[in-house]
Short mmCIF file of C-alpha atoms and ligand atoms in Angstrom, two decimals:
data_model
loop_
_atom_site.label_atom_id
_atom_site.label_comp_id
_atom_site.label_asym_id
_atom_site.label_seq_id
_atom_site.Cartn_x
_atom_site.Cartn_y
_atom_site.Cartn_z
CA MET A 1 4.35 20.75 19.41
CA THR A 2 7.67 22.00 18.13
CA SER A 3 8.48 25.70 18.04
CA GLN A 4 10.99 25.13 15.26
CA ASN A 5 9.88 24.73 11.65
CA ILE A 6 10.94 21.28 10.47
CA TYR A 7 10.82 20.78 6.72
CA ILE A 8 11.27 17.20 5.49
CA LEU A 9 11.76 16.30 1.84
CA ALA A 10 10.78 12.66 1.28
CA ILE A 11 11.53 10.40 -1.65
CA GLU A 12 9.80 7.11 -2.51
CA SER A 13 10.96 4.85 -5.35
CA SER A 14 10.42 1.28 -4.15
CA CYS A 15 8.30 -0.01 -7.03
CA ASP A 16 6.82 1.73 -10.07
CA ASP A 17 5.90 5.16 -8.67
CA THR A 18 8.47 7.94 -8.41
CA ALA A 19 7.28 10.18 -5.60
CA ALA A 20 8.44 13.20 -3.59
CA ALA A 21 6.72 15.14 -0.83
CA VAL A 22 7.48 18.09 1.42
CA MET A 23 6.20 18.13 4.99
CA LEU A 24 6.22 20.96 7.52
CA ASN A 25 5.83 19.85 11.15
CA GLY A 26 3.67 16.82 10.26
CA LYS A 27 1.53 18.58 7.62
CA ILE A 28 1.89 17.89 3.91
CA LEU A 29 2.76 20.90 1.73
CA SER A 30 3.18 18.90 -1.49
CA ASN A 31 2.78 15.29 -2.54
CA ILE A 32 3.85 14.49 -6.11
CA VAL A 33 3.59 11.04 -7.70
CA ALA A 34 4.72 10.14 -11.22
CA SER A 35 3.13 6.77 -12.03
CA GLN A 36 4.89 4.76 -14.68
CA LYS A 37 2.40 3.92 -17.43
CA ILE A 38 4.95 1.83 -19.35
CA HIS A 39 4.17 -1.32 -17.31
CA GLU A 40 0.54 -1.47 -18.45
CA ALA A 41 1.59 -2.89 -21.82
CA TYR A 42 3.34 -5.78 -20.02
CA GLY A 43 0.52 -6.60 -17.58
CA GLY A 44 2.80 -6.11 -14.58
CA VAL A 45 5.84 -4.17 -13.31
CA VAL A 46 9.05 -4.78 -15.29
CA PRO A 47 11.90 -4.06 -12.81
CA GLU A 48 14.49 -2.86 -15.32
CA LEU A 49 12.04 -0.47 -16.96
CA ALA A 50 10.97 0.78 -13.52
CA SER A 51 14.48 1.73 -12.47
CA ARG A 52 15.14 3.51 -15.77
CA ALA A 53 11.91 5.49 -15.43
CA HIS A 54 12.84 6.45 -11.83
CA GLN A 55 16.12 7.88 -13.15
CA GLN A 56 14.22 10.01 -15.65
CA ASN A 57 11.53 11.12 -13.19
CA ILE A 58 13.35 11.76 -9.95
CA VAL A 59 14.79 15.22 -10.64
CA PRO A 60 11.57 16.74 -12.08
CA VAL A 61 9.44 15.12 -9.35
CA VAL A 62 11.61 16.47 -6.51
CA ASP A 63 11.74 19.85 -8.23
CA GLN A 64 7.94 19.97 -8.49
CA ALA A 65 7.51 18.94 -4.84
CA LEU A 66 9.75 21.81 -3.68
CA LYS A 67 8.04 24.31 -6.01
CA LYS A 68 4.54 23.29 -4.97
CA ALA A 69 5.56 23.54 -1.30
CA GLY A 70 6.89 27.02 -2.06
CA ILE A 71 10.25 26.43 -0.43
CA ASP A 72 13.87 26.39 -1.48
CA LYS A 73 16.04 23.33 -0.80
CA SER A 74 18.21 25.44 1.51
CA GLN A 75 15.25 25.51 3.96
CA LEU A 76 15.12 21.71 4.31
CA SER A 77 15.83 20.18 7.72
CA ALA A 78 16.36 16.59 6.51
CA ILE A 79 15.92 14.18 3.58
CA ALA A 80 13.94 10.99 4.13
CA PHE A 81 13.97 8.12 1.64
CA THR A 82 12.61 4.59 1.24
CA ARG A 83 15.36 2.13 2.07
CA GLY A 84 13.21 -0.97 1.43
CA PRO A 85 11.50 -3.33 0.93
CA GLY A 86 11.03 -3.12 -2.84
CA LEU A 87 12.76 -3.67 -6.16
CA MET A 88 16.52 -3.25 -5.79
CA GLY A 89 17.06 -1.26 -9.01
CA SER A 90 14.22 1.09 -8.08
CA LEU A 91 15.34 1.56 -4.45
CA LEU A 92 18.89 2.37 -5.57
CA VAL A 93 17.72 5.40 -7.56
CA GLY A 94 15.95 7.02 -4.59
CA THR A 95 18.65 6.00 -2.12
CA SER A 96 21.54 7.45 -4.15
CA PHE A 97 19.61 10.61 -4.91
CA ALA A 98 18.69 11.16 -1.24
CA LYS A 99 22.24 10.50 -0.07
CA SER A 100 23.78 12.97 -2.52
CA LEU A 101 21.25 15.68 -1.75
CA ALA A 102 21.62 15.32 2.03
CA PHE A 103 25.40 15.30 1.67
CA GLY A 104 25.35 18.36 -0.61
CA LEU A 105 23.06 20.32 1.73
CA ASP A 106 24.84 19.02 4.83
CA ILE A 107 21.59 17.98 6.55
CA PRO A 108 20.50 14.68 8.15
CA LEU A 109 19.58 11.68 6.01
CA ILE A 110 16.75 9.49 7.33
CA ASP A 111 16.06 5.95 6.11
CA VAL A 112 12.45 4.77 6.08
CA ASN A 113 10.91 1.31 5.96
CA HIS A 114 8.18 1.35 3.27
CA MET A 115 5.88 -0.99 5.24
CA GLN A 116 6.13 1.12 8.41
CA ALA A 117 5.36 4.13 6.24
CA HIS A 118 2.11 2.59 4.93
CA ILE A 119 1.07 2.23 8.57
CA LEU A 120 2.29 5.58 9.89
CA ALA A 121 0.53 7.38 6.99
CA HIS A 122 -2.39 7.47 9.44
CA PHE A 123 -0.45 10.02 11.51
CA ILE A 124 -0.09 12.69 8.82
CA GLU A 125 -1.81 15.82 10.19
CA GLU A 126 -5.17 16.06 8.37
CA THR A 127 -8.25 17.80 9.70
CA ASP A 128 -10.98 15.32 8.72
CA PHE A 129 -9.24 12.03 9.49
CA LYS A 130 -9.08 10.33 12.88
CA LYS A 131 -5.84 8.71 14.00
CA PRO A 132 -5.86 5.20 15.46
CA PRO A 133 -4.97 4.91 19.17
CA PHE A 134 -2.14 2.56 20.26
CA PRO A 135 -2.21 -0.38 20.24
CA PHE A 136 -3.98 -1.02 16.93
CA LEU A 137 -3.91 -3.55 14.11
CA ALA A 138 -2.77 -2.41 10.67
CA MET A 139 -3.69 -4.35 7.54
CA THR A 140 -1.55 -3.33 4.56
CA ILE A 141 -3.00 -4.64 1.30
CA SER A 142 -1.59 -3.77 -2.12
CA GLY A 143 -0.10 -5.19 -5.30
CA GLY A 144 3.09 -5.95 -3.38
CA HIS A 145 2.01 -6.51 0.21
CA THR A 146 -0.48 -8.32 2.44
CA GLN A 147 0.29 -8.01 6.14
CA ILE A 148 -1.41 -7.69 9.48
CA VAL A 149 0.76 -5.82 11.97
CA ARG A 150 0.25 -5.18 15.67
CA VAL A 151 1.31 -1.58 16.26
CA ASP A 152 2.21 -0.79 19.88
CA SER A 153 3.81 2.61 19.24
CA TYR A 154 5.27 4.53 16.27
CA PHE A 155 8.29 2.29 16.06
CA LYS A 156 7.24 -0.82 17.93
CA MET A 157 5.48 -3.03 15.40
CA VAL A 158 5.16 -6.80 15.08
CA VAL A 159 4.05 -8.58 11.91
CA ILE A 160 1.46 -11.11 13.11
CA GLY A 161 0.35 -12.36 9.69
CA GLU A 162 1.41 -12.09 6.07
CA THR A 163 1.06 -13.74 2.71
CA ILE A 164 3.15 -16.82 2.06
CA ASP A 165 2.97 -16.26 -1.72
CA ASP A 166 1.05 -13.66 -3.78
CA ALA A 167 -0.20 -10.33 -2.47
CA VAL A 168 -3.94 -9.66 -2.44
CA GLY A 169 -3.58 -7.04 -5.23
CA GLU A 170 -2.04 -9.75 -7.39
CA ALA A 171 -5.09 -11.92 -6.74
CA PHE A 172 -7.22 -9.11 -8.20
CA ASP A 173 -4.82 -8.33 -11.06
CA LYS A 174 -4.08 -11.90 -12.12
CA SER A 175 -7.74 -12.95 -11.96
CA GLY A 176 -8.58 -9.87 -14.03
CA LYS A 177 -5.95 -10.78 -16.59
CA LEU A 178 -7.57 -14.24 -17.01
CA LEU A 179 -10.82 -12.44 -17.72
CA GLY A 180 -9.19 -10.20 -20.32
CA LEU A 181 -9.26 -7.04 -18.18
CA GLY A 182 -6.48 -4.42 -18.38
CA TYR A 183 -3.69 -3.96 -15.79
CA PRO A 184 -4.10 -3.29 -12.93
CA ALA A 185 -7.49 -5.00 -12.88
CA GLY A 186 -8.42 -4.25 -9.24
CA PRO A 187 -10.38 -1.04 -9.90
CA GLU A 188 -12.26 -2.61 -12.85
CA ILE A 189 -13.20 -5.68 -10.81
CA ASP A 190 -14.42 -3.33 -8.08
CA ARG A 191 -16.57 -1.38 -10.58
CA ARG A 192 -18.05 -4.50 -12.16
CA ALA A 193 -18.59 -6.23 -8.80
CA LYS A 194 -21.16 -3.54 -7.95
CA LEU A 195 -23.23 -4.67 -10.96
CA GLY A 196 -22.96 -8.42 -10.37
CA ASN A 197 -24.15 -11.13 -8.00
CA PRO A 198 -21.44 -11.96 -5.42
CA LYS A 199 -22.90 -15.41 -4.83
CA ALA A 200 -23.23 -16.40 -8.50
CA PHE A 201 -20.09 -18.56 -8.38
CA ALA A 202 -18.31 -20.10 -5.42
CA PHE A 203 -14.53 -20.17 -5.07
CA THR A 204 -13.06 -22.07 -2.17
CA LYS A 205 -11.03 -20.07 0.32
CA PRO A 206 -7.38 -21.06 0.84
CA LYS A 207 -6.68 -23.06 3.99
CA VAL A 208 -3.71 -21.31 5.57
CA GLY A 209 -3.22 -21.56 9.28
CA GLY A 210 -3.22 -18.69 11.76
CA LEU A 211 -3.06 -15.17 10.47
CA ASN A 212 -1.11 -15.88 7.28
CA PHE A 213 -2.57 -15.55 3.80
CA SER A 214 -2.15 -17.41 0.52
CA PHE A 215 -3.50 -16.24 -2.82
CA SER A 216 -1.65 -18.34 -5.38
CA GLY A 217 -4.13 -21.24 -5.08
CA PHE A 218 -7.03 -18.83 -5.42
CA LYS A 219 -5.67 -17.58 -8.75
CA THR A 220 -5.36 -21.19 -9.98
CA ALA A 221 -8.92 -21.93 -8.84
CA VAL A 222 -10.17 -18.96 -10.91
CA LEU A 223 -8.11 -20.20 -13.89
CA TYR A 224 -9.53 -23.74 -13.78
CA PHE A 225 -13.03 -22.45 -13.24
CA VAL A 226 -12.82 -20.11 -16.26
CA GLN A 227 -11.23 -22.79 -18.49
CA LYS A 228 -13.93 -25.32 -17.58
CA GLN A 229 -16.80 -22.90 -18.20
CA VAL A 230 -15.39 -21.58 -21.47
CA LYS A 231 -15.19 -25.17 -22.76
CA LEU A 232 -18.92 -25.51 -22.14
CA ASN A 233 -19.78 -22.04 -23.42
CA PRO A 234 -17.21 -20.00 -25.39
CA ASN A 235 -19.07 -16.77 -24.48
CA PHE A 236 -19.08 -17.57 -20.76
CA ILE A 237 -16.79 -14.68 -19.75
CA GLU A 238 -18.61 -11.97 -21.72
CA GLU A 239 -22.03 -13.20 -20.62
CA ASN A 240 -21.11 -13.41 -16.92
CA LEU A 241 -18.33 -10.88 -16.40
CA ASN A 242 -20.01 -8.80 -13.70
CA ASP A 243 -21.08 -11.90 -11.76
CA ILE A 244 -17.57 -13.40 -12.00
CA CYS A 245 -16.02 -10.13 -10.77
CA ALA A 246 -18.53 -9.87 -7.92
CA SER A 247 -17.85 -13.49 -6.90
CA ILE A 248 -14.06 -13.05 -7.00
CA GLN A 249 -14.25 -9.86 -4.93
CA TYR A 250 -16.69 -11.43 -2.47
CA THR A 251 -14.31 -14.35 -1.89
CA ILE A 252 -11.27 -12.10 -1.41
CA ILE A 253 -13.15 -9.87 1.03
CA GLY A 254 -14.22 -12.98 2.95
CA ILE A 255 -10.60 -14.10 3.25
CA LEU A 256 -9.46 -10.70 4.58
CA ILE A 257 -12.34 -10.28 7.02
CA ASP A 258 -11.93 -13.83 8.42
CA LYS A 259 -8.26 -13.11 9.20
CA LEU A 260 -9.10 -9.75 10.78
CA LYS A 261 -11.73 -11.42 12.97
CA LEU A 262 -9.13 -13.93 14.10
CA ALA A 263 -6.53 -11.20 14.66
CA THR A 264 -8.88 -9.12 16.84
CA LYS A 265 -9.78 -12.25 18.80
CA GLN A 266 -6.14 -13.29 19.33
CA THR A 267 -4.86 -9.84 20.28
CA ASP A 268 -7.99 -8.40 21.88
CA ILE A 269 -7.30 -5.21 19.90
CA LYS A 270 -10.32 -3.76 18.12
CA HIS A 271 -8.86 -0.75 16.30
CA ILE A 272 -8.08 -1.59 12.67
CA ALA A 273 -6.20 0.72 10.30
CA ILE A 274 -5.89 -0.12 6.62
CA GLY A 275 -3.52 1.01 3.89
CA GLY A 276 -2.18 0.04 0.45
CA GLY A 277 -3.83 0.32 -2.99
CA VAL A 278 -6.37 -2.46 -2.37
CA SER A 279 -7.85 -0.50 0.55
CA ALA A 280 -9.49 1.65 -2.17
CA ASN A 281 -11.80 -1.30 -2.87
CA SER A 282 -15.38 -0.27 -2.12
CA GLY A 283 -16.43 -3.78 -1.07
CA ILE A 284 -13.59 -4.03 1.45
CA ARG A 285 -14.40 -0.60 2.86
CA GLN A 286 -18.05 -1.58 3.24
CA ALA A 287 -17.19 -4.90 4.88
CA LEU A 288 -14.89 -3.12 7.35
CA LYS A 289 -17.64 -0.60 8.16
CA ASP A 290 -20.21 -3.38 8.59
CA GLY A 291 -17.76 -5.04 10.97
CA GLU A 292 -18.03 -2.01 13.27
CA HIS A 293 -21.60 -3.09 14.16
CA LYS A 294 -21.15 -6.82 13.68
CA PHE A 295 -17.84 -7.34 15.48
CA GLY A 296 -17.48 -4.14 17.50
CA TRP A 297 -14.27 -2.93 15.89
CA THR A 298 -13.36 0.61 14.80
CA THR A 299 -11.75 1.17 11.40
CA TYR A 300 -9.39 3.88 10.18
CA VAL A 301 -8.84 4.67 6.50
CA PRO A 302 -6.38 7.40 5.53
CA LYS A 303 -6.92 9.97 2.80
CA PHE A 304 -6.90 8.15 -0.55
CA GLU A 305 -3.66 9.74 -1.83
CA TYR A 306 -1.86 8.36 1.24
CA THR A 307 -3.05 4.76 0.76
CA THR A 308 -1.31 3.92 -2.54
CA ASP A 309 2.48 4.29 -2.84
CA ASN A 310 3.42 7.92 -2.13
CA ALA A 311 6.13 10.00 -0.49
CA ALA A 312 3.87 11.74 2.06
CA MET A 313 3.92 8.52 4.10
CA ILE A 314 7.73 8.49 3.89
CA ALA A 315 7.75 12.12 5.08
CA ILE A 316 5.73 11.40 8.24
CA VAL A 317 8.13 8.63 9.24
CA GLY A 318 11.03 10.96 8.41
CA TYR A 319 9.52 13.63 10.63
CA LEU A 320 8.91 11.26 13.56
CA LYS A 321 12.47 9.89 13.29
CA PHE A 322 13.85 13.43 13.01
CA LEU A 323 12.18 14.31 16.33
CA GLU A 324 13.99 11.34 17.89
CA GLY A 325 17.32 12.23 16.25
CA ASP A 326 17.27 8.85 14.52
CA TYR A 327 19.38 9.50 11.41
CA ALA A 328 21.04 7.21 8.86
CA ALA A 329 24.75 7.08 8.12
CA GLN A 330 25.98 8.11 4.65
CA ASN A 331 26.93 4.49 3.93
CA VAL A 332 23.38 3.18 4.48
CA MET A 333 22.40 0.70 1.76
CA ALA A 334 19.08 -0.01 0.06
CA SER A 335 17.60 -3.30 1.24
CA SER A 336 15.06 -5.05 -1.00
CA ARG A 337 13.90 -7.45 1.75
CA LEU A 338 13.94 -5.03 4.66
CA LYS A 339 11.71 -6.27 7.49
CA ILE A 340 9.49 -4.22 9.81
O1 LIG B 401 -0.42 0.49 -3.26
P1 LIG B 401 -0.45 0.31 -4.73
O2 LIG B 401 -0.81 1.49 -5.58
O3 LIG B 401 0.93 -0.22 -5.27
C1 LIG B 401 1.58 -1.32 -4.78
O4 LIG B 401 1.25 -2.42 -5.26
O5 LIG B 401 2.43 -1.17 -3.87
O6 LIG B 401 -1.48 -0.88 -5.04
C2 LIG B 401 -1.79 -1.30 -6.33
C3 LIG B 401 -2.75 -2.46 -6.24
C4 LIG B 401 -3.03 -3.13 -7.58
O7 LIG B 401 -2.95 -4.52 -7.41
C5 LIG B 401 -4.46 -2.70 -7.90
O8 LIG B 401 -5.19 -3.63 -8.68
C6 LIG B 401 -5.04 -2.59 -6.51
O9 LIG B 401 -4.02 -2.00 -5.74
N1 LIG B 401 -6.25 -1.75 -6.47
C7 LIG B 401 -7.48 -2.24 -6.22
C8 LIG B 401 -8.36 -1.14 -6.30
N2 LIG B 401 -7.64 -0.02 -6.59
C9 LIG B 401 -6.35 -0.41 -6.68
N3 LIG B 401 -7.88 -3.49 -5.94
C10 LIG B 401 -9.18 -3.68 -5.75
N4 LIG B 401 -10.10 -2.68 -5.81
C11 LIG B 401 -9.75 -1.41 -6.08
N5 LIG B 401 -10.67 -0.44 -6.12
ZN1 LIG B 402 3.48 0.00 -0.99
#
């Protein structure tokens, strides 16, 4: 425990959410996210529109985060920001803002890796959530990421599996688009899956070796399947929507659980922490819970607001790096392909 009060202001702008959070000694005081609705009309994130929206949102979002935390910027100990990975135009907005603010206030600047942040979100001080013990496996699943990472300590992490093409969230969203669902389709597929038969239709699982994933073939399989059925019955989608959603979700869950089983076997680590927007999926949560009895693993799910893109997760990494005196130089650059 520190006797000093360490206030971190964190900024996240890697994709389509402009977010700011204030943390005091590991506890969140405010966590503000401005989600950009503009992309819904396009069925996916449009990078140029995202960076413009970040420019509009960043000042009011940071302002709100400070107000809600009830502090003045002069009390801040450091500014943490997402350096990457993400969309370059989006990252540049947060990076330049963080640099100027840290320079103006003459306090340390701390660069954060977005993927590490999804994992370390489990270490935000929260009363009702248990933290995973080291070493553990982290599975980060969202619209932009699909990774399994072996986490030996806060900053010693090794990616042991990842997607070679689409992210799992894209598998949900693109399949949903084929079915005429809105963007992002993940939550709607989840809702409908509860009303349908998961074994109504069979989709073959991709054959990717080891712990890597592939979802682009899955999306094509759904496309061909839908096209073929609609030729036979033009009302096929409407008449079977819940069953199709349940079958898609069932297949995706199977793919994720198979890889986790293999990962626990290969590493002999049985603590599994999940993060990313797709970890909101009720079927995945249930399958992970069932695995506790079936496969003897223990699962950790952070508070919902810390699973999707947010700045609270950037703040915890900022705080941990602050304690180590691990600061960034003023000439640090955003990096769209930053690795763990
Ligand atoms: O972490 P996130 O908010 O943003 C990034 O992509 O980084 O994740 C968004 C993704 C979308 O693909 C969305 O469809 C998916 O998470 N998602 C879900 C659910 N809620 C969100 N997928 C399946 N089931 C859900 N309940
Ligand atoms: Zn993310």
